[in-house]
Amino acid sequence: MKERSKMVREMELPDHKTKIIATIGPASRHAGTIEKMIKAGMSVARINFSHGTLEEHTKTIELIRKTAEKLEKIVAILGDLPGVKMRVGKIKGDSITLKKGDKVVLTTRDVEGDETTIPVEFKDFPKLVSKGDVIYLSDGYIMLRVEEVRENEVECVVVNGGTLFSHKGINIPKANLPIEAITPRDFEIIEFAIEQGIDAIGLSFVGSVYDVLKVKSFLEKKKGNNFIIAKIERPDAVRNFDEILNAADGIMVARGDLGVEMPIEKLPIMQKQLIKKANLAAKPVITATQMLVSMTTERIPKRAEVTDVANAILDGTDAVMLSEETAIGKYPVESVEMMAKIAKTTEEYRESLGHSRLRAWIDLLPKRSTIKEAITQSVIDALCAIDIKYILTPTRTGLTPRLISRFKPKQWILAFSNNERVCNSLAFSYGVYPFCMEEEFNEKDMIMLVKGLGIVKEDDTVLLTEGKPIGKTIGTNTIRIFQIP
Ligand SMILES: Nc1ncnc2c1ncn2[C@@H]1O[C@H](COP(=O)(O)OP(=O)(O)O)[C@@H](O)[C@H]1O
Ligand SMILES: C=C(OP(=O)(O)O)C(=O)O
Ligand SMILES: [K+]
Ligand SMILES: [Mg+2]
């Protein structure tokens, strides 16, 4: 990835600025498929550590890295931790059908599940429920009511039936889980993630800022500098959102679990509120789960799904995410292509639909409270005043391009960093195209690189914003507009 500046081949920027995250699983962990997904616009590959083995994941990571290198593309890897999510165990034949009125026993014994007995992968499970409680299986699609709690099993009656697959999630919305959000197994996986050079870690079921801080201090101890994405998927996290946002590097609106843990009708509003706050804080936000879920089995998505992707983009999401669509679905490549098409088309209309942020959001910024906010305002003023082709942002931490990205300008933000982890973390930010540079680079090197790649042309008007002098922790403090020589 380094030494890009030596390349002479021309390249084109993607035709969509919303970042696409796709989960890699059995349906997609093949070199050919990953290559097609990257070409179709995937900029982050997600590995869900709730499924599969570390051995499988090691191979997948190697495959992603090799393919990205071959295509000379920056593709970040997001490792999503299992967290405290309780799951059912293995089911005989991998699926059973539960019918309304059936009695089922959830057991902590290690058995193969069938229509009468379902194993639960959590020893203390019976302690978390009592008679009359509601238990949801499989993202809320199946509903059970507790009839009797015994020492290592819970007898239930099926209220809403459905098909249950092996290892699906269990939610007990009322349970204030007396267990740590980040489990010992999570910490083992974080160590694995550091060893494997995974760029970002998704923290599942964080409840408070302390969960994020615990991981941060663990990373510090283990000399890991991974980007931390806090997944908002339980009511506590919504309540403590401001603090969590402040401590994390990015946020995921994890609608799968959030839609079971909270009244589902609140999801759309919650999504808008969380996205707006993350945008204002200049931290990338991901909208996740069921975006094109019908594409798991069908080539054409539902109209409502296409509209959901478009609306998340208009809400200001930085990234949209695919889960089973690409992990176990029949059309992993087509799902990415579909998202890219929706993104391209929707982004073109942002301004005419009145969703442009340029003027509207200036008033939301803290009033010239810091140099970086004042510079951001000047950048926006310039973008409104004259025809600027590209925004150039040399960056050490990734903050400068993220400050501009939150306004979702129509120009690409070309970011240059000599830190590979910073480059990869920018794969999460809307409209930012990162370039990994050699150790030392100056303005001439950046311009030569993007000119050589055929991106900028002589006489193009560009805006450059950065923190100067380079190498000092000074923050974004300069803006310059000039024509490419
Ligand atoms: N690495 C994998 N191996 C097997 N199945 C996977 C893998 N990743 C995802 N899946 C499947 O895709 C489904 C949806 O993905 P995701 O939303 O990431 O998982 P979940 O909701 O179970 O945490 C999962 O329930 C699982 O059946
Ligand atoms: C993304 C989510 O988490 P996971 O798929 O790991 O359950 C979610 O709940 O929406
Ligand atoms: K997970
Ligand atoms: Mg979840």
Short mmCIF file of C-alpha atoms and ligand atoms in Angstrom, two decimals:
data_model
loop_
_atom_site.label_atom_id
_atom_site.label_comp_id
_atom_site.label_asym_id
_atom_site.label_seq_id
_atom_site.Cartn_x
_atom_site.Cartn_y
_atom_site.Cartn_z
CA MET A 1 0.00 0.00 0.00
CA LYS A 2 2.91 2.34 0.71
CA GLU A 3 4.99 3.82 -2.11
CA ARG A 4 1.81 4.66 -3.95
CA SER A 5 3.47 7.85 -5.08
CA LYS A 6 5.70 5.77 -7.35
CA MET A 7 2.73 4.45 -9.29
CA VAL A 8 2.08 5.88 -12.72
CA ARG A 9 -1.16 4.07 -13.57
CA GLU A 10 -4.21 6.31 -13.79
CA MET A 11 -7.20 5.62 -11.56
CA GLU A 12 -10.73 6.82 -11.12
CA LEU A 13 -12.38 7.71 -7.85
CA PRO A 14 -15.53 5.72 -6.97
CA ASP A 15 -18.80 7.16 -8.23
CA HIS A 16 -20.32 7.09 -4.72
CA LYS A 17 -19.07 8.68 -1.51
CA THR A 18 -21.03 6.69 1.08
CA LYS A 19 -18.80 3.93 2.41
CA ILE A 20 -19.97 0.34 2.05
CA ILE A 21 -19.18 -2.20 4.76
CA ALA A 22 -19.78 -5.86 3.97
CA THR A 23 -19.62 -8.84 6.31
CA ILE A 24 -17.39 -11.61 5.00
CA GLY A 25 -18.66 -15.12 5.74
CA PRO A 26 -19.05 -18.53 4.11
CA ALA A 27 -20.73 -17.00 1.05
CA SER A 28 -17.97 -14.50 0.38
CA ARG A 29 -14.64 -15.69 1.78
CA HIS A 30 -13.18 -16.55 -1.62
CA ALA A 31 -10.56 -14.51 -3.48
CA GLY A 32 -12.75 -14.04 -6.56
CA THR A 33 -15.78 -12.86 -4.59
CA ILE A 34 -13.79 -10.48 -2.40
CA GLU A 35 -12.15 -9.01 -5.50
CA LYS A 36 -15.54 -8.40 -7.10
CA MET A 37 -16.90 -6.88 -3.87
CA ILE A 38 -13.96 -4.46 -3.63
CA LYS A 39 -14.38 -3.50 -7.29
CA ALA A 40 -18.11 -2.98 -6.66
CA GLY A 41 -17.34 -0.48 -3.90
CA MET A 42 -16.74 -2.28 -0.57
CA SER A 43 -14.31 -0.17 1.44
CA VAL A 44 -14.56 -2.01 4.77
CA ALA A 45 -14.70 -5.79 5.24
CA ARG A 46 -16.42 -6.84 8.47
CA ILE A 47 -15.63 -10.03 10.29
CA ASN A 48 -18.25 -11.04 12.82
CA PHE A 49 -16.46 -12.87 15.62
CA SER A 50 -19.82 -14.19 16.86
CA HIS A 51 -19.51 -16.79 14.12
CA GLY A 52 -16.79 -19.02 12.69
CA THR A 53 -13.38 -19.92 14.10
CA LEU A 54 -10.23 -17.86 14.57
CA GLU A 55 -8.55 -20.15 12.07
CA GLU A 56 -11.17 -19.31 9.43
CA HIS A 57 -10.92 -15.62 10.25
CA THR A 58 -7.13 -15.67 9.92
CA LYS A 59 -7.50 -17.00 6.38
CA THR A 60 -10.21 -14.46 5.57
CA ILE A 61 -8.05 -11.56 6.81
CA GLU A 62 -5.13 -12.75 4.68
CA LEU A 63 -7.40 -13.01 1.66
CA ILE A 64 -8.78 -9.49 2.12
CA ARG A 65 -5.29 -7.99 2.54
CA LYS A 66 -3.88 -9.82 -0.49
CA THR A 67 -6.81 -8.86 -2.71
CA ALA A 68 -6.76 -5.21 -1.64
CA GLU A 69 -3.04 -5.04 -2.30
CA LYS A 70 -3.45 -6.59 -5.73
CA LEU A 71 -6.14 -4.05 -6.61
CA GLU A 72 -4.11 -1.21 -5.01
CA LYS A 73 -7.11 -0.26 -2.92
CA ILE A 74 -7.40 0.68 0.73
CA VAL A 75 -9.79 -1.76 2.39
CA ALA A 76 -10.13 -1.58 6.16
CA ILE A 77 -11.02 -4.59 8.29
CA LEU A 78 -13.60 -4.26 11.05
CA GLY A 79 -13.58 -7.02 13.68
CA ASP A 80 -16.97 -7.13 15.36
CA LEU A 81 -16.75 -8.66 18.86
CA PRO A 82 -19.34 -11.16 20.18
CA GLY A 83 -19.93 -9.19 23.41
CA VAL A 84 -22.51 -10.36 25.93
CA LYS A 85 -24.98 -11.48 23.34
CA MET A 86 -26.54 -14.75 24.41
CA ARG A 87 -27.11 -17.26 21.67
CA VAL A 88 -28.78 -20.59 21.13
CA GLY A 89 -26.39 -23.47 20.45
CA LYS A 90 -26.31 -25.97 17.63
CA ILE A 91 -29.68 -27.12 16.28
CA LYS A 92 -30.08 -30.58 14.71
CA GLY A 93 -30.09 -30.09 10.94
CA ASP A 94 -29.38 -26.38 11.59
CA SER A 95 -33.03 -25.30 11.76
CA ILE A 96 -36.31 -26.11 13.51
CA THR A 97 -39.79 -24.63 13.34
CA LEU A 98 -41.46 -23.47 16.54
CA LYS A 99 -45.24 -23.19 16.55
CA LYS A 100 -47.51 -21.01 18.68
CA GLY A 101 -48.55 -22.86 21.83
CA ASP A 102 -45.63 -25.33 21.73
CA LYS A 103 -43.70 -25.95 24.94
CA VAL A 104 -39.91 -25.63 24.66
CA VAL A 105 -37.20 -26.01 27.23
CA LEU A 106 -34.13 -23.77 27.03
CA THR A 107 -31.29 -25.67 28.63
CA THR A 108 -27.73 -24.77 29.59
CA ARG A 109 -26.70 -28.40 29.02
CA ASP A 110 -24.57 -29.00 25.94
CA VAL A 111 -27.08 -30.84 23.75
CA GLU A 112 -28.13 -30.63 20.10
CA GLY A 113 -31.33 -28.64 19.82
CA ASP A 114 -34.68 -29.87 18.52
CA GLU A 115 -38.36 -28.79 18.67
CA THR A 116 -38.58 -29.55 22.41
CA THR A 117 -35.15 -28.67 23.80
CA ILE A 118 -32.96 -25.75 22.77
CA PRO A 119 -29.42 -25.33 24.10
CA VAL A 120 -28.38 -21.87 25.35
CA GLU A 121 -24.72 -20.86 25.30
CA PHE A 122 -24.77 -19.04 28.64
CA LYS A 123 -24.36 -20.84 31.96
CA ASP A 124 -26.22 -18.32 34.14
CA PHE A 125 -29.17 -18.01 31.79
CA PRO A 126 -31.79 -19.36 34.24
CA LYS A 127 -30.74 -16.69 36.78
CA LEU A 128 -31.64 -13.89 34.37
CA VAL A 129 -35.32 -14.75 33.93
CA SER A 130 -38.39 -15.46 36.00
CA LYS A 131 -41.93 -16.72 35.38
CA GLY A 132 -43.88 -14.46 33.02
CA ASP A 133 -40.81 -12.88 31.35
CA VAL A 134 -40.64 -12.57 27.59
CA ILE A 135 -37.67 -14.02 25.70
CA TYR A 136 -36.97 -13.21 22.05
CA LEU A 137 -35.06 -15.43 19.67
CA SER A 138 -33.57 -14.58 16.29
CA ASP A 139 -33.65 -10.74 16.38
CA GLY A 140 -37.15 -10.75 17.89
CA TYR A 141 -38.87 -12.88 15.26
CA ILE A 142 -39.70 -15.63 17.75
CA MET A 143 -41.27 -14.78 21.09
CA LEU A 144 -41.44 -17.08 24.12
CA ARG A 145 -42.96 -16.62 27.58
CA VAL A 146 -41.32 -18.17 30.63
CA GLU A 147 -43.51 -20.72 32.44
CA GLU A 148 -41.06 -22.19 34.91
CA VAL A 149 -37.43 -21.66 35.87
CA ARG A 150 -35.44 -24.66 37.09
CA GLU A 151 -31.76 -25.00 38.04
CA ASN A 152 -30.29 -25.39 34.56
CA GLU A 153 -33.31 -24.99 32.35
CA VAL A 154 -36.16 -22.63 31.59
CA GLU A 155 -39.49 -23.94 30.40
CA CYS A 156 -41.31 -21.67 27.96
CA VAL A 157 -44.40 -21.51 25.79
CA VAL A 158 -44.12 -20.21 22.21
CA VAL A 159 -46.11 -16.97 21.75
CA ASN A 160 -44.91 -16.14 18.22
CA GLY A 161 -43.51 -19.05 16.25
CA GLY A 162 -41.04 -19.20 13.39
CA THR A 163 -37.94 -20.89 12.06
CA LEU A 164 -34.97 -20.97 14.38
CA PHE A 165 -31.45 -21.50 13.02
CA SER A 166 -28.34 -22.60 14.94
CA HIS A 167 -26.49 -19.90 16.92
CA LYS A 168 -29.17 -17.20 16.58
CA GLY A 169 -29.30 -14.49 19.21
CA ILE A 170 -31.40 -14.39 22.38
CA ASN A 171 -32.70 -11.10 23.81
CA ILE A 172 -34.34 -10.53 27.17
CA PRO A 173 -35.17 -6.82 26.88
CA LYS A 174 -36.08 -6.41 30.56
CA ALA A 175 -32.93 -8.08 31.86
CA ASN A 176 -30.44 -5.64 33.27
CA LEU A 177 -27.64 -8.02 32.58
CA PRO A 178 -25.50 -8.43 35.69
CA ILE A 179 -22.53 -9.19 33.49
CA GLU A 180 -19.71 -7.17 31.94
CA ALA A 181 -20.42 -5.91 28.42
CA ILE A 182 -16.89 -6.77 27.30
CA THR A 183 -16.24 -10.42 28.12
CA PRO A 184 -12.95 -12.29 28.69
CA ARG A 185 -13.50 -13.88 25.27
CA ASP A 186 -13.76 -10.36 23.77
CA PHE A 187 -10.40 -9.43 25.27
CA GLU A 188 -8.88 -12.58 23.75
CA ILE A 189 -10.26 -11.57 20.38
CA ILE A 190 -8.92 -8.02 20.82
CA GLU A 191 -5.44 -9.52 21.31
CA PHE A 192 -5.97 -11.58 18.17
CA ALA A 193 -7.10 -8.41 16.36
CA ILE A 194 -3.93 -6.58 17.40
CA GLU A 195 -1.76 -9.50 16.21
CA GLN A 196 -3.62 -9.69 12.91
CA GLY A 197 -3.50 -5.95 12.32
CA ILE A 198 -7.29 -5.60 12.22
CA ASP A 199 -7.97 -1.87 11.76
CA ALA A 200 -11.15 -1.34 13.74
CA ILE A 201 -12.87 -3.16 16.57
CA GLY A 202 -16.66 -3.16 16.96
CA LEU A 203 -17.69 -3.20 20.62
CA SER A 204 -21.00 -5.00 20.96
CA PHE A 205 -23.55 -4.09 23.65
CA VAL A 206 -21.58 -1.27 25.28
CA GLY A 207 -23.67 0.14 28.09
CA SER A 208 -21.59 3.08 29.26
CA VAL A 209 -18.43 5.00 28.52
CA TYR A 210 -16.57 2.74 30.96
CA ASP A 211 -16.91 -0.20 28.56
CA VAL A 212 -15.16 1.88 25.89
CA LEU A 213 -12.51 3.12 28.32
CA LYS A 214 -11.76 -0.42 29.50
CA VAL A 215 -11.01 -1.46 25.95
CA LYS A 216 -8.96 1.69 25.37
CA SER A 217 -6.74 1.02 28.36
CA PHE A 218 -6.41 -2.63 27.37
CA LEU A 219 -5.27 -1.51 23.90
CA GLU A 220 -2.80 0.89 25.46
CA LYS A 221 -1.35 -1.89 27.60
CA LYS A 222 -1.07 -4.22 24.60
CA LYS A 223 0.26 -1.46 22.31
CA GLY A 224 -2.72 -1.69 19.98
CA ASN A 225 -3.90 1.42 18.12
CA ASN A 226 -7.09 0.00 16.66
CA PHE A 227 -9.98 2.28 15.80
CA ILE A 228 -12.89 1.73 18.21
CA ILE A 229 -16.47 1.58 16.94
CA ALA A 230 -19.05 1.56 19.74
CA LYS A 231 -22.16 -0.35 18.71
CA ILE A 232 -25.33 1.26 19.98
CA GLU A 233 -27.67 -1.68 20.51
CA ARG A 234 -29.19 -1.40 23.96
CA PRO A 235 -31.15 1.28 25.83
CA ASP A 236 -28.25 2.02 28.23
CA ALA A 237 -26.05 2.95 25.28
CA VAL A 238 -28.69 5.34 23.97
CA ARG A 239 -29.04 6.93 27.39
CA ASN A 240 -25.25 7.29 27.75
CA PHE A 241 -24.68 8.13 24.11
CA ASP A 242 -22.93 11.50 24.46
CA GLU A 243 -20.20 10.11 26.69
CA ILE A 244 -19.80 6.97 24.59
CA LEU A 245 -19.52 9.07 21.42
CA ASN A 246 -16.91 11.25 23.05
CA ALA A 247 -14.73 8.27 23.98
CA ALA A 248 -15.16 6.13 20.85
CA ASP A 249 -13.64 6.75 17.41
CA GLY A 250 -16.86 5.89 15.62
CA ILE A 251 -20.41 4.67 16.17
CA MET A 252 -22.63 1.96 14.74
CA VAL A 253 -26.41 2.19 14.85
CA ALA A 254 -26.82 -1.58 15.33
CA ARG A 255 -30.49 -1.81 14.47
CA GLY A 256 -30.67 -5.60 14.80
CA ASP A 257 -30.40 -5.77 18.54
CA LEU A 258 -31.55 -2.18 19.13
CA GLY A 259 -34.86 -3.08 17.45
CA VAL A 260 -35.47 -5.85 19.97
CA GLU A 261 -34.14 -4.10 23.05
CA MET A 262 -36.24 -0.97 22.41
CA PRO A 263 -39.69 -0.45 20.89
CA ILE A 264 -39.05 -1.05 17.19
CA GLU A 265 -41.08 2.00 16.13
CA LYS A 266 -38.50 4.26 17.78
CA LEU A 267 -35.71 3.05 15.47
CA PRO A 268 -36.10 5.61 12.65
CA ILE A 269 -36.02 8.60 15.01
CA MET A 270 -33.19 7.11 17.07
CA GLN A 271 -31.18 6.57 13.89
CA LYS A 272 -31.58 10.22 12.87
CA GLN A 273 -30.67 11.52 16.33
CA LEU A 274 -27.58 9.33 16.71
CA ILE A 275 -26.35 10.08 13.18
CA LYS A 276 -26.68 13.82 13.67
CA LYS A 277 -24.76 13.80 16.94
CA ALA A 278 -21.99 11.63 15.48
CA ASN A 279 -21.77 13.93 12.43
CA LEU A 280 -21.44 17.03 14.58
CA ALA A 281 -18.71 15.33 16.61
CA ALA A 282 -16.87 14.55 13.34
CA LYS A 283 -16.89 10.81 14.08
CA PRO A 284 -17.90 8.27 11.45
CA VAL A 285 -21.29 6.61 11.92
CA ILE A 286 -22.42 3.31 10.39
CA THR A 287 -26.05 2.34 9.78
CA ALA A 288 -26.36 -1.41 10.10
CA THR A 289 -28.61 -4.42 9.72
CA GLN A 290 -31.31 -5.56 7.31
CA MET A 291 -30.58 -2.77 4.84
CA LEU A 292 -31.03 -5.13 1.86
CA VAL A 293 -31.87 -8.29 3.79
CA SER A 294 -34.16 -9.77 1.15
CA MET A 295 -31.11 -9.94 -1.14
CA THR A 296 -29.89 -12.80 1.06
CA THR A 297 -32.10 -14.98 -1.12
CA GLU A 298 -33.26 -12.74 -3.96
CA ARG A 299 -31.53 -10.74 -6.63
CA ILE A 300 -33.81 -7.70 -6.39
CA PRO A 301 -34.34 -5.95 -3.04
CA LYS A 302 -37.66 -4.70 -1.66
CA ARG A 303 -38.62 -1.11 -2.47
CA ALA A 304 -38.66 -0.38 1.25
CA GLU A 305 -35.07 -1.60 1.59
CA VAL A 306 -33.80 0.56 -1.27
CA THR A 307 -35.57 3.50 0.34
CA ASP A 308 -34.04 2.65 3.73
CA VAL A 309 -30.51 2.82 2.29
CA ALA A 310 -31.29 6.13 0.58
CA ASN A 311 -32.83 7.61 3.71
CA ALA A 312 -29.89 6.60 5.88
CA ILE A 313 -27.65 8.46 3.41
CA LEU A 314 -29.87 11.54 3.56
CA ASP A 315 -29.80 11.26 7.37
CA GLY A 316 -26.04 11.72 7.03
CA THR A 317 -24.68 8.24 7.65
CA ASP A 318 -21.04 7.81 6.68
CA ALA A 319 -21.36 4.12 5.93
CA VAL A 320 -24.03 1.53 5.19
CA MET A 321 -23.53 -2.07 6.22
CA LEU A 322 -24.40 -5.52 4.87
CA SER A 323 -24.60 -8.56 7.18
CA GLU A 324 -26.20 -11.84 6.09
CA GLU A 325 -26.62 -10.38 2.60
CA THR A 326 -22.89 -10.89 2.00
CA ALA A 327 -21.98 -13.38 4.80
CA ILE A 328 -24.34 -16.20 3.88
CA GLY A 329 -26.42 -14.77 1.03
CA LYS A 330 -26.73 -15.90 -2.56
CA TYR A 331 -25.82 -12.50 -4.02
CA PRO A 332 -22.91 -10.96 -2.09
CA VAL A 333 -21.47 -9.07 -5.08
CA GLU A 334 -24.88 -7.90 -6.32
CA SER A 335 -25.72 -6.61 -2.82
CA VAL A 336 -22.63 -4.38 -2.81
CA GLU A 337 -23.37 -3.25 -6.37
CA MET A 338 -26.94 -2.40 -5.37
CA MET A 339 -25.78 -0.29 -2.42
CA ALA A 340 -23.29 1.53 -4.62
CA LYS A 341 -26.01 2.34 -7.14
CA ILE A 342 -28.41 3.60 -4.48
CA ALA A 343 -25.63 5.68 -2.91
CA LYS A 344 -24.54 7.27 -6.19
CA THR A 345 -28.07 8.24 -7.18
CA THR A 346 -29.09 9.51 -3.75
CA GLU A 347 -25.95 11.59 -3.23
CA GLU A 348 -26.57 13.42 -6.51
CA TYR A 349 -29.87 14.71 -5.16
CA ARG A 350 -28.73 15.70 -1.68
CA GLU A 351 -28.58 19.38 -2.60
CA SER A 352 -31.75 19.65 -4.68
CA LEU A 353 -33.73 17.85 -1.97
CA GLY A 354 -32.68 20.48 0.53
CA HIS A 355 -30.37 18.11 2.39
CA SER A 356 -27.23 20.14 1.71
CA ARG A 357 -25.43 20.81 4.92
CA LEU A 358 -23.12 23.54 3.75
CA ARG A 359 -25.06 26.58 4.94
CA ALA A 360 -27.59 24.83 7.13
CA TRP A 361 -25.12 23.26 9.50
CA ILE A 362 -22.76 26.15 10.08
CA ASP A 363 -25.05 27.46 12.79
CA LEU A 364 -24.97 24.13 14.59
CA LEU A 365 -21.23 24.28 15.10
CA PRO A 366 -19.93 25.62 18.38
CA LYS A 367 -19.59 29.35 17.71
CA ARG A 368 -15.98 29.88 16.71
CA SER A 369 -15.03 28.10 19.88
CA THR A 370 -11.84 26.60 18.55
CA ILE A 371 -9.44 27.25 15.71
CA LYS A 372 -10.45 24.03 14.00
CA GLU A 373 -14.16 24.98 14.02
CA ALA A 374 -13.34 28.44 12.63
CA ILE A 375 -11.27 26.83 9.87
CA THR A 376 -14.10 24.40 9.12
CA GLN A 377 -16.47 27.35 8.69
CA SER A 378 -14.05 29.03 6.32
CA VAL A 379 -13.77 25.84 4.25
CA ILE A 380 -17.56 25.71 3.96
CA ASP A 381 -17.70 29.41 3.02
CA ALA A 382 -15.16 28.79 0.28
CA LEU A 383 -17.03 25.75 -1.04
CA CYS A 384 -20.18 27.88 -1.31
CA ALA A 385 -18.40 30.85 -2.89
CA ILE A 386 -16.35 29.34 -5.68
CA ASP A 387 -16.09 26.26 -7.83
CA ILE A 388 -13.64 24.01 -6.04
CA LYS A 389 -12.72 20.67 -7.62
CA TYR A 390 -11.07 18.84 -4.72
CA ILE A 391 -10.35 19.27 -1.05
CA LEU A 392 -6.84 18.18 -0.07
CA THR A 393 -6.18 17.25 3.54
CA PRO A 394 -2.78 16.06 4.69
CA THR A 395 -3.47 14.48 8.06
CA ARG A 396 -1.71 12.80 10.95
CA THR A 397 -4.74 11.63 12.93
CA GLY A 398 -7.51 11.75 10.32
CA LEU A 399 -9.28 14.61 12.10
CA THR A 400 -8.93 17.24 9.35
CA PRO A 401 -10.71 15.20 6.65
CA ARG A 402 -13.36 14.10 9.17
CA LEU A 403 -14.09 17.72 10.11
CA ILE A 404 -14.94 18.43 6.47
CA SER A 405 -16.64 15.08 5.79
CA ARG A 406 -19.44 15.84 8.26
CA PHE A 407 -20.76 18.52 5.84
CA LYS A 408 -21.09 15.92 3.08
CA PRO A 409 -19.72 18.24 0.38
CA LYS A 410 -20.04 17.18 -3.25
CA GLN A 411 -16.27 17.37 -3.73
CA TRP A 412 -14.04 14.43 -2.83
CA ILE A 413 -11.84 14.97 0.19
CA LEU A 414 -8.42 13.60 -0.75
CA ALA A 415 -6.62 12.66 2.47
CA PHE A 416 -2.89 11.99 2.70
CA SER A 417 -1.25 10.26 5.62
CA ASN A 418 1.95 8.37 6.26
CA ASN A 419 0.20 6.30 8.92
CA GLU A 420 -1.40 3.21 7.41
CA ARG A 421 -3.81 2.78 10.33
CA VAL A 422 -5.03 6.37 9.89
CA CYS A 423 -5.51 5.81 6.14
CA ASN A 424 -7.50 2.66 6.79
CA SER A 425 -9.64 4.32 9.46
CA LEU A 426 -10.65 6.93 6.87
CA ALA A 427 -12.29 4.09 4.92
CA PHE A 428 -15.23 4.68 7.30
CA SER A 429 -15.70 8.38 6.49
CA TYR A 430 -18.08 9.68 3.86
CA GLY A 431 -16.45 11.21 0.80
CA VAL A 432 -12.89 10.79 2.04
CA TYR A 433 -10.43 9.04 -0.28
CA PRO A 434 -7.25 8.21 1.63
CA PHE A 435 -3.77 7.93 0.14
CA CYS A 436 -1.04 6.18 2.09
CA MET A 437 2.20 8.12 1.79
CA GLU A 438 5.85 7.41 2.51
CA GLU A 439 7.37 8.61 5.79
CA GLU A 440 8.07 12.19 4.77
CA PHE A 441 5.90 13.96 2.26
CA ASN A 442 5.23 17.55 1.31
CA GLU A 443 2.68 19.46 -0.71
CA LYS A 444 4.54 18.78 -3.94
CA ASP A 445 4.49 15.03 -3.31
CA MET A 446 0.73 15.05 -2.75
CA ILE A 447 0.02 17.04 -5.89
CA MET A 448 2.39 14.92 -7.97
CA LEU A 449 0.66 11.79 -6.74
CA VAL A 450 -2.92 12.82 -7.54
CA LYS A 451 -1.85 14.46 -10.80
CA GLY A 452 0.04 11.32 -11.78
CA LEU A 453 -3.04 9.23 -11.06
CA GLY A 454 -5.05 11.46 -13.38
CA ILE A 455 -7.35 12.66 -10.60
CA VAL A 456 -6.50 16.36 -10.54
CA LYS A 457 -5.52 18.28 -13.65
CA GLU A 458 -3.52 21.42 -14.31
CA ASP A 459 -5.49 24.60 -13.44
CA ASP A 460 -8.03 22.73 -11.26
CA THR A 461 -8.96 24.89 -8.30
CA VAL A 462 -8.32 23.01 -5.07
CA LEU A 463 -8.66 23.81 -1.40
CA LEU A 464 -6.00 22.60 0.98
CA THR A 465 -6.54 22.58 4.72
CA GLU A 466 -4.15 21.23 7.33
CA GLY A 467 -2.48 21.71 10.68
CA LYS A 468 0.82 23.56 10.32
CA PRO A 469 3.67 23.19 11.11
CA ILE A 470 3.49 19.49 10.21
CA GLY A 471 4.72 17.25 13.00
CA LYS A 472 3.42 19.45 15.82
CA THR A 473 0.16 18.54 17.55
CA ILE A 474 -1.43 21.76 16.52
CA GLY A 475 -4.74 20.74 14.89
CA THR A 476 -6.27 22.07 11.71
CA ASN A 477 -5.29 25.75 11.46
CA THR A 478 -4.74 26.74 7.83
CA ILE A 479 -6.75 26.96 4.63
CA ARG A 480 -5.40 27.78 1.19
CA ILE A 481 -7.05 27.87 -2.23
CA PHE A 482 -4.95 27.59 -5.37
CA GLN A 483 -4.77 26.33 -8.92
CA ILE A 484 -2.89 23.11 -9.62
CA PRO A 485 0.39 24.06 -11.30
N1 LIG B 1 -18.38 -15.98 9.66
C1 LIG B 1 -19.63 -16.46 9.60
N2 LIG B 1 -19.85 -17.78 9.56
C2 LIG B 1 -21.10 -18.27 9.49
N3 LIG B 1 -22.21 -17.54 9.44
C3 LIG B 1 -22.07 -16.21 9.50
C4 LIG B 1 -20.78 -15.60 9.58
N4 LIG B 1 -20.96 -14.27 9.66
C5 LIG B 1 -22.30 -14.08 9.61
N5 LIG B 1 -22.97 -15.23 9.50
C6 LIG B 1 -24.42 -15.47 9.38
O1 LIG B 1 -25.07 -14.28 8.94
C7 LIG B 1 -26.09 -13.90 9.87
C8 LIG B 1 -26.21 -12.41 9.95
O2 LIG B 1 -24.97 -11.81 10.22
P1 LIG B 1 -24.76 -10.84 11.45
O3 LIG B 1 -25.82 -9.80 11.49
O4 LIG B 1 -23.36 -10.40 11.32
O5 LIG B 1 -24.88 -11.84 12.68
P2 LIG B 1 -25.69 -11.89 14.04
O6 LIG B 1 -26.90 -11.05 13.93
O7 LIG B 1 -25.98 -13.36 14.23
O8 LIG B 1 -24.72 -11.38 15.06
C9 LIG B 1 -25.68 -14.57 11.17
O9 LIG B 1 -26.73 -14.79 12.05
C10 LIG B 1 -25.08 -15.88 10.68
O10 LIG B 1 -26.08 -16.82 10.43
C1 LIG B 2 -24.86 -5.09 13.84
C2 LIG B 2 -25.46 -5.68 14.85
O1 LIG B 2 -24.80 -6.56 15.67
P1 LIG B 2 -24.64 -8.13 15.37
O2 LIG B 2 -24.90 -8.37 13.92
O3 LIG B 2 -23.28 -8.49 15.80
O4 LIG B 2 -25.68 -8.70 16.26
C3 LIG B 2 -26.88 -5.40 15.16
O5 LIG B 2 -27.35 -5.87 16.19
O6 LIG B 2 -27.52 -4.68 14.38
K K B 3 -21.03 -9.41 16.85
MG MG B 4 -26.07 -6.83 17.53
#
